[in-house]
Amino acid sequence: MKKLILLLLLTSGFSFADITSEDERFTLLCQADKMTGFQWRDGEWQFTRYKPVMTIIKKHDDEKSAEDDGWVREDAVNEMCAYRQSKGSKNTCYSIKQIGEKVERWNYVPCTESWGTDSSGNKKLKEVYCESSALEGKWEFQINGEFVAIKEPYGLSESNDGIKDDVYIQVGKCSLL
C-alpha cells in the first residue's frame, strides 16, 4: 500500500517547483522505470533483469573537506562527504538510499550541481551529478525529471568466495517531495 501511495505521488507530479537557491535543501523520490545488468554466477557474467526500485535522494548541509585546514573529524555531520570532497571543491552533500532502508554513513556522497536559468532568466538547478558510493552507483538526475544510475563493480577480481559485485543501470524519473 505504501508503494502504491508513493507511486501515485510520483506520477501525479506532487511538486513542480524549481530549486532556485544553492542554500535550499530538498528531498526527491526517484522511481526506476527499467533496471538491467549483470550478476557474476558460475564464473561468468549472467544477464539479469532487476525489479525497479524507488530511491530517496536528499540534499544536506555542505560539509567541509577533510583535506581543508582546521577540519575536525568530531565536527563532521556527514563524514563520508568530508572524506570524499576535494580540497576547495564546491560539491554538495547528498544521501542516496532505497526506500525503506535506514540512512547509513555510506549513503552520503558529494555531488556537483549544474545551474542555469529558466525562460524568465531566474536561476534554476538543472542537473545533479553524484559520485558512486560503497552502496550506490553514479547518479545523474534532474529535479522533477529524468535520472540515470549506473553501478560499476569495485574491482574485477573475485572475492575469496568466488563473488563479484553486480553491475547495473537503471533509468526513471524523480519528483520533489
PDB file of C-alpha atoms in Angstrom:
ATOM      1  CA  MET A   1       0.000   0.000   0.000  1.00  0.00           C
ATOM      2  CA  LYS A   2       2.854   2.393   0.847  1.00  0.00           C
ATOM      3  CA  LYS A   3       4.455   1.788  -2.545  1.00  0.00           C
ATOM      4  CA  LEU A   4       1.143   2.475  -4.296  1.00  0.00           C
ATOM      5  CA  ILE A   5       0.742   5.806  -2.491  1.00  0.00           C
ATOM      6  CA  LEU A   6       4.337   6.801  -3.274  1.00  0.00           C
ATOM      7  CA  LEU A   7       3.888   5.791  -6.899  1.00  0.00           C
ATOM      8  CA  LEU A   8       0.740   7.910  -7.136  1.00  0.00           C
ATOM      9  CA  LEU A   9       2.592  10.873  -5.656  1.00  0.00           C
ATOM     10  CA  LEU A  10       5.453  10.397  -8.094  1.00  0.00           C
ATOM     11  CA  THR A  11       3.293  10.071 -11.184  1.00  0.00           C
ATOM     12  CA  SER A  12       0.881  12.817 -10.190  1.00  0.00           C
ATOM     13  CA  GLY A  13       3.618  15.433 -10.179  1.00  0.00           C
ATOM     14  CA  PHE A  14       3.248  16.179  -6.472  1.00  0.00           C
ATOM     15  CA  SER A  15       5.528  19.190  -6.785  1.00  0.00           C
ATOM     16  CA  PHE A  16       6.627  21.089  -9.854  1.00  0.00           C
ATOM     17  CA  ALA A  17       8.580  23.783  -8.052  1.00  0.00           C
ATOM     18  CA  ASP A  18      12.066  24.639  -9.225  1.00  0.00           C
ATOM     19  CA  ILE A  19      15.078  24.792  -6.927  1.00  0.00           C
ATOM     20  CA  THR A  20      16.253  28.401  -7.186  1.00  0.00           C
ATOM     21  CA  SER A  21      18.821  28.728  -4.389  1.00  0.00           C
ATOM     22  CA  GLU A  22      22.019  26.814  -3.634  1.00  0.00           C
ATOM     23  CA  ASP A  23      21.053  27.006   0.052  1.00  0.00           C
ATOM     24  CA  GLU A  24      17.708  25.261  -0.483  1.00  0.00           C
ATOM     25  CA  ARG A  25      17.528  21.739   0.958  1.00  0.00           C
ATOM     26  CA  PHE A  26      15.137  19.258  -0.643  1.00  0.00           C
ATOM     27  CA  THR A  27      14.178  15.595  -0.957  1.00  0.00           C
ATOM     28  CA  LEU A  28      13.410  13.674  -4.147  1.00  0.00           C
ATOM     29  CA  LEU A  29      11.565  10.427  -4.712  1.00  0.00           C
ATOM     30  CA  CYS A  30      13.004   8.602  -7.718  1.00  0.00           C
ATOM     31  CA  GLN A  31      11.169   5.678  -9.337  1.00  0.00           C
ATOM     32  CA  ALA A  32      13.122   3.432 -11.676  1.00  0.00           C
ATOM     33  CA  ASP A  33      11.179   2.543 -14.825  1.00  0.00           C
ATOM     34  CA  LYS A  34      13.712  -0.004 -16.051  1.00  0.00           C
ATOM     35  CA  MET A  35      16.702  -1.684 -14.439  1.00  0.00           C
ATOM     36  CA  THR A  36      19.006  -4.222 -16.046  1.00  0.00           C
ATOM     37  CA  GLY A  37      22.516  -5.516 -15.591  1.00  0.00           C
ATOM     38  CA  PHE A  38      24.729  -8.490 -14.829  1.00  0.00           C
ATOM     39  CA  GLN A  39      25.462 -10.772 -11.898  1.00  0.00           C
ATOM     40  CA  TRP A  40      28.548 -12.973 -11.546  1.00  0.00           C
ATOM     41  CA  ARG A  41      27.413 -16.610 -11.411  1.00  0.00           C
ATOM     42  CA  ASP A  42      29.286 -19.838 -12.048  1.00  0.00           C
ATOM     43  CA  GLY A  43      32.428 -17.996 -13.146  1.00  0.00           C
ATOM     44  CA  GLU A  44      30.789 -15.707 -15.732  1.00  0.00           C
ATOM     45  CA  TRP A  45      28.557 -12.666 -16.111  1.00  0.00           C
ATOM     46  CA  GLN A  46      24.875 -13.526 -16.396  1.00  0.00           C
ATOM     47  CA  PHE A  47      22.355 -11.058 -17.840  1.00  0.00           C
ATOM     48  CA  THR A  48      19.821 -10.088 -15.156  1.00  0.00           C
ATOM     49  CA  ARG A  49      16.630  -8.060 -15.127  1.00  0.00           C
ATOM     50  CA  TYR A  50      16.237  -6.349 -11.788  1.00  0.00           C
ATOM     51  CA  LYS A  51      12.979  -5.296 -10.203  1.00  0.00           C
ATOM     52  CA  PRO A  52      12.759  -1.469 -10.486  1.00  0.00           C
ATOM     53  CA  VAL A  53      13.190   0.255  -7.130  1.00  0.00           C
ATOM     54  CA  MET A  54      12.271   3.566  -5.515  1.00  0.00           C
ATOM     55  CA  THR A  55      15.066   5.722  -4.168  1.00  0.00           C
ATOM     56  CA  ILE A  56      15.123   8.726  -1.840  1.00  0.00           C
ATOM     57  CA  ILE A  57      17.704  11.425  -2.604  1.00  0.00           C
ATOM     58  CA  LYS A  58      18.194  14.203  -0.068  1.00  0.00           C
ATOM     59  CA  LYS A  59      20.387  17.306  -0.171  1.00  0.00           C
ATOM     60  CA  HIS A  60      22.190  18.018   3.104  1.00  0.00           C
ATOM     61  CA  ASP A  61      24.158  20.922   4.503  1.00  0.00           C
ATOM     62  CA  ASP A  62      27.580  21.407   2.932  1.00  0.00           C
ATOM     63  CA  GLU A  63      30.457  19.566   4.550  1.00  0.00           C
ATOM     64  CA  LYS A  64      33.987  20.906   4.778  1.00  0.00           C
ATOM     65  CA  SER A  65      36.595  18.708   3.074  1.00  0.00           C
ATOM     66  CA  ALA A  66      38.669  16.503   5.380  1.00  0.00           C
ATOM     67  CA  GLU A  67      41.685  17.888   3.471  1.00  0.00           C
ATOM     68  CA  ASP A  68      40.942  21.504   4.483  1.00  0.00           C
ATOM     69  CA  ASP A  69      42.963  23.191   7.192  1.00  0.00           C
ATOM     70  CA  GLY A  70      41.176  23.164  10.517  1.00  0.00           C
ATOM     71  CA  TRP A  71      38.906  20.214   9.680  1.00  0.00           C
ATOM     72  CA  VAL A  72      37.958  18.281  12.820  1.00  0.00           C
ATOM     73  CA  ARG A  73      36.501  14.794  12.438  1.00  0.00           C
ATOM     74  CA  GLU A  74      34.292  15.120  15.506  1.00  0.00           C
ATOM     75  CA  ASP A  75      32.648  18.241  13.996  1.00  0.00           C
ATOM     76  CA  ALA A  76      31.700  16.496  10.736  1.00  0.00           C
ATOM     77  CA  VAL A  77      27.986  15.808  10.335  1.00  0.00           C
ATOM     78  CA  ASN A  78      28.347  13.783   7.128  1.00  0.00           C
ATOM     79  CA  GLU A  79      31.813  12.306   7.479  1.00  0.00           C
ATOM     80  CA  MET A  80      31.707  10.426   4.161  1.00  0.00           C
ATOM     81  CA  CYS A  81      31.089  13.682   2.287  1.00  0.00           C
ATOM     82  CA  ALA A  82      34.017  15.271   4.097  1.00  0.00           C
ATOM     83  CA  TYR A  83      36.380  12.438   3.146  1.00  0.00           C
ATOM     84  CA  ARG A  84      35.202  12.322  -0.455  1.00  0.00           C
ATOM     85  CA  GLN A  85      35.329  16.094  -1.097  1.00  0.00           C
ATOM     86  CA  SER A  86      38.311  17.590  -2.872  1.00  0.00           C
ATOM     87  CA  LYS A  87      40.070  20.434  -1.101  1.00  0.00           C
ATOM     88  CA  GLY A  88      38.451  23.726  -2.109  1.00  0.00           C
ATOM     89  CA  SER A  89      35.709  21.990  -4.112  1.00  0.00           C
ATOM     90  CA  LYS A  90      32.162  23.309  -4.482  1.00  0.00           C
ATOM     91  CA  ASN A  91      30.491  19.905  -4.158  1.00  0.00           C
ATOM     92  CA  THR A  92      27.335  19.496  -2.107  1.00  0.00           C
ATOM     93  CA  CYS A  93      26.424  16.590   0.147  1.00  0.00           C
ATOM     94  CA  TYR A  94      23.555  14.247  -0.764  1.00  0.00           C
ATOM     95  CA  SER A  95      22.297  10.960   0.631  1.00  0.00           C
ATOM     96  CA  ILE A  96      21.003   8.274  -1.724  1.00  0.00           C
ATOM     97  CA  LYS A  97      19.139   5.253  -0.369  1.00  0.00           C
ATOM     98  CA  GLN A  98      16.481   2.827  -1.480  1.00  0.00           C
ATOM     99  CA  ILE A  99      13.108   3.438   0.085  1.00  0.00           C
ATOM    100  CA  GLY A 100      12.638   1.580   3.372  1.00  0.00           C
ATOM    101  CA  GLU A 101      16.355   1.429   4.136  1.00  0.00           C
ATOM    102  CA  LYS A 102      17.966   3.280   7.018  1.00  0.00           C
ATOM    103  CA  VAL A 103      20.432   6.022   6.007  1.00  0.00           C
ATOM    104  CA  GLU A 104      23.936   4.842   6.871  1.00  0.00           C
ATOM    105  CA  ARG A 105      27.185   6.782   6.683  1.00  0.00           C
ATOM    106  CA  TRP A 106      27.994   5.058   3.362  1.00  0.00           C
ATOM    107  CA  ASN A 107      24.887   6.583   1.736  1.00  0.00           C
ATOM    108  CA  TYR A 108      26.383  10.122   1.773  1.00  0.00           C
ATOM    109  CA  VAL A 109      28.109  11.263  -1.417  1.00  0.00           C
ATOM    110  CA  PRO A 110      29.496  14.522  -2.782  1.00  0.00           C
ATOM    111  CA  CYS A 111      27.585  15.761  -5.818  1.00  0.00           C
ATOM    112  CA  THR A 112      28.120  18.518  -8.358  1.00  0.00           C
ATOM    113  CA  GLU A 113      25.185  20.760  -9.204  1.00  0.00           C
ATOM    114  CA  SER A 114      24.662  22.269 -12.658  1.00  0.00           C
ATOM    115  CA  TRP A 115      22.813  25.603 -12.557  1.00  0.00           C
ATOM    116  CA  GLY A 116      21.138  27.509 -15.372  1.00  0.00           C
ATOM    117  CA  THR A 117      18.261  29.925 -15.885  1.00  0.00           C
ATOM    118  CA  ASP A 118      14.612  29.400 -16.715  1.00  0.00           C
ATOM    119  CA  SER A 119      12.746  31.184 -19.534  1.00  0.00           C
ATOM    120  CA  SER A 120      12.325  34.262 -17.292  1.00  0.00           C
ATOM    121  CA  GLY A 121      16.041  34.489 -16.540  1.00  0.00           C
ATOM    122  CA  ASN A 122      15.718  33.188 -12.957  1.00  0.00           C
ATOM    123  CA  LYS A 123      18.431  30.931 -11.519  1.00  0.00           C
ATOM    124  CA  LYS A 124      17.424  27.226 -11.541  1.00  0.00           C
ATOM    125  CA  LEU A 125      19.050  23.912 -10.613  1.00  0.00           C
ATOM    126  CA  LYS A 126      19.205  21.920 -13.860  1.00  0.00           C
ATOM    127  CA  GLU A 127      21.006  18.669 -13.047  1.00  0.00           C
ATOM    128  CA  VAL A 128      22.982  16.974 -10.297  1.00  0.00           C
ATOM    129  CA  TYR A 129      25.890  14.533 -10.803  1.00  0.00           C
ATOM    130  CA  CYS A 130      26.803  12.265  -7.875  1.00  0.00           C
ATOM    131  CA  GLU A 131      29.877  10.097  -7.440  1.00  0.00           C
ATOM    132  CA  SER A 132      29.431   6.435  -6.672  1.00  0.00           C
ATOM    133  CA  SER A 133      29.419   5.314  -3.055  1.00  0.00           C
ATOM    134  CA  ALA A 134      30.068   1.972  -1.414  1.00  0.00           C
ATOM    135  CA  LEU A 135      26.364   1.102  -1.745  1.00  0.00           C
ATOM    136  CA  GLU A 136      25.106   3.062  -4.755  1.00  0.00           C
ATOM    137  CA  GLY A 137      26.356   3.739  -8.239  1.00  0.00           C
ATOM    138  CA  LYS A 138      26.883   7.033 -10.033  1.00  0.00           C
ATOM    139  CA  TRP A 139      23.726   9.130 -10.285  1.00  0.00           C
ATOM    140  CA  GLU A 140      22.741  11.886 -12.693  1.00  0.00           C
ATOM    141  CA  PHE A 141      19.309  13.419 -12.141  1.00  0.00           C
ATOM    142  CA  GLN A 142      17.076  16.386 -12.832  1.00  0.00           C
ATOM    143  CA  ILE A 143      14.669  17.991 -10.392  1.00  0.00           C
ATOM    144  CA  ASN A 144      11.204  16.750 -11.433  1.00  0.00           C
ATOM    145  CA  GLY A 145      12.752  14.954 -14.394  1.00  0.00           C
ATOM    146  CA  GLU A 146      14.812  12.020 -15.609  1.00  0.00           C
ATOM    147  CA  PHE A 147      17.564  10.087 -13.835  1.00  0.00           C
ATOM    148  CA  VAL A 148      20.197   7.539 -14.791  1.00  0.00           C
ATOM    149  CA  ALA A 149      22.105   5.492 -12.195  1.00  0.00           C
ATOM    150  CA  ILE A 150      24.981   3.171 -13.058  1.00  0.00           C
ATOM    151  CA  LYS A 151      26.617   0.768 -10.616  1.00  0.00           C
ATOM    152  CA  GLU A 152      30.037  -0.491 -11.624  1.00  0.00           C
ATOM    153  CA  PRO A 153      31.988  -3.256  -9.888  1.00  0.00           C
ATOM    154  CA  TYR A 154      34.518  -2.315  -7.204  1.00  0.00           C
ATOM    155  CA  GLY A 155      37.195  -4.247  -8.990  1.00  0.00           C
ATOM    156  CA  LEU A 156      37.151  -7.202 -11.355  1.00  0.00           C
ATOM    157  CA  SER A 157      38.869  -9.684  -9.062  1.00  0.00           C
ATOM    158  CA  GLU A 158      36.691 -12.335  -7.478  1.00  0.00           C
ATOM    159  CA  SER A 159      36.456 -12.408  -3.713  1.00  0.00           C
ATOM    160  CA  ASN A 160      37.622 -15.489  -1.814  1.00  0.00           C
ATOM    161  CA  ASP A 161      34.141 -16.988  -2.162  1.00  0.00           C
ATOM    162  CA  GLY A 162      34.024 -16.505  -5.972  1.00  0.00           C
ATOM    163  CA  ILE A 163      31.700 -13.486  -5.937  1.00  0.00           C
ATOM    164  CA  LYS A 164      31.934 -10.214  -7.868  1.00  0.00           C
ATOM    165  CA  ASP A 165      29.806  -7.095  -7.430  1.00  0.00           C
ATOM    166  CA  ASP A 166      26.636  -6.744  -9.501  1.00  0.00           C
ATOM    167  CA  VAL A 167      26.730  -4.295 -12.401  1.00  0.00           C
ATOM    168  CA  TYR A 168      23.560  -2.470 -13.439  1.00  0.00           C
ATOM    169  CA  ILE A 169      21.945   0.565 -14.982  1.00  0.00           C
ATOM    170  CA  GLN A 170      18.589   1.999 -14.010  1.00  0.00           C
ATOM    171  CA  VAL A 171      16.562   4.785 -15.580  1.00  0.00           C
ATOM    172  CA  GLY A 172      13.446   6.585 -14.386  1.00  0.00           C
ATOM    173  CA  LYS A 173      12.014   9.815 -13.040  1.00  0.00           C
ATOM    174  CA  CYS A 174      12.499  11.924  -9.897  1.00  0.00           C
ATOM    175  CA  SER A 175       9.975  14.248  -8.222  1.00  0.00           C
ATOM    176  CA  LEU A 176      10.320  16.682  -5.353  1.00  0.00           C
ATOM    177  CA  LEU A 177       8.587  15.656  -2.159  1.00  0.00           C
TER     178      LEU A 177
END
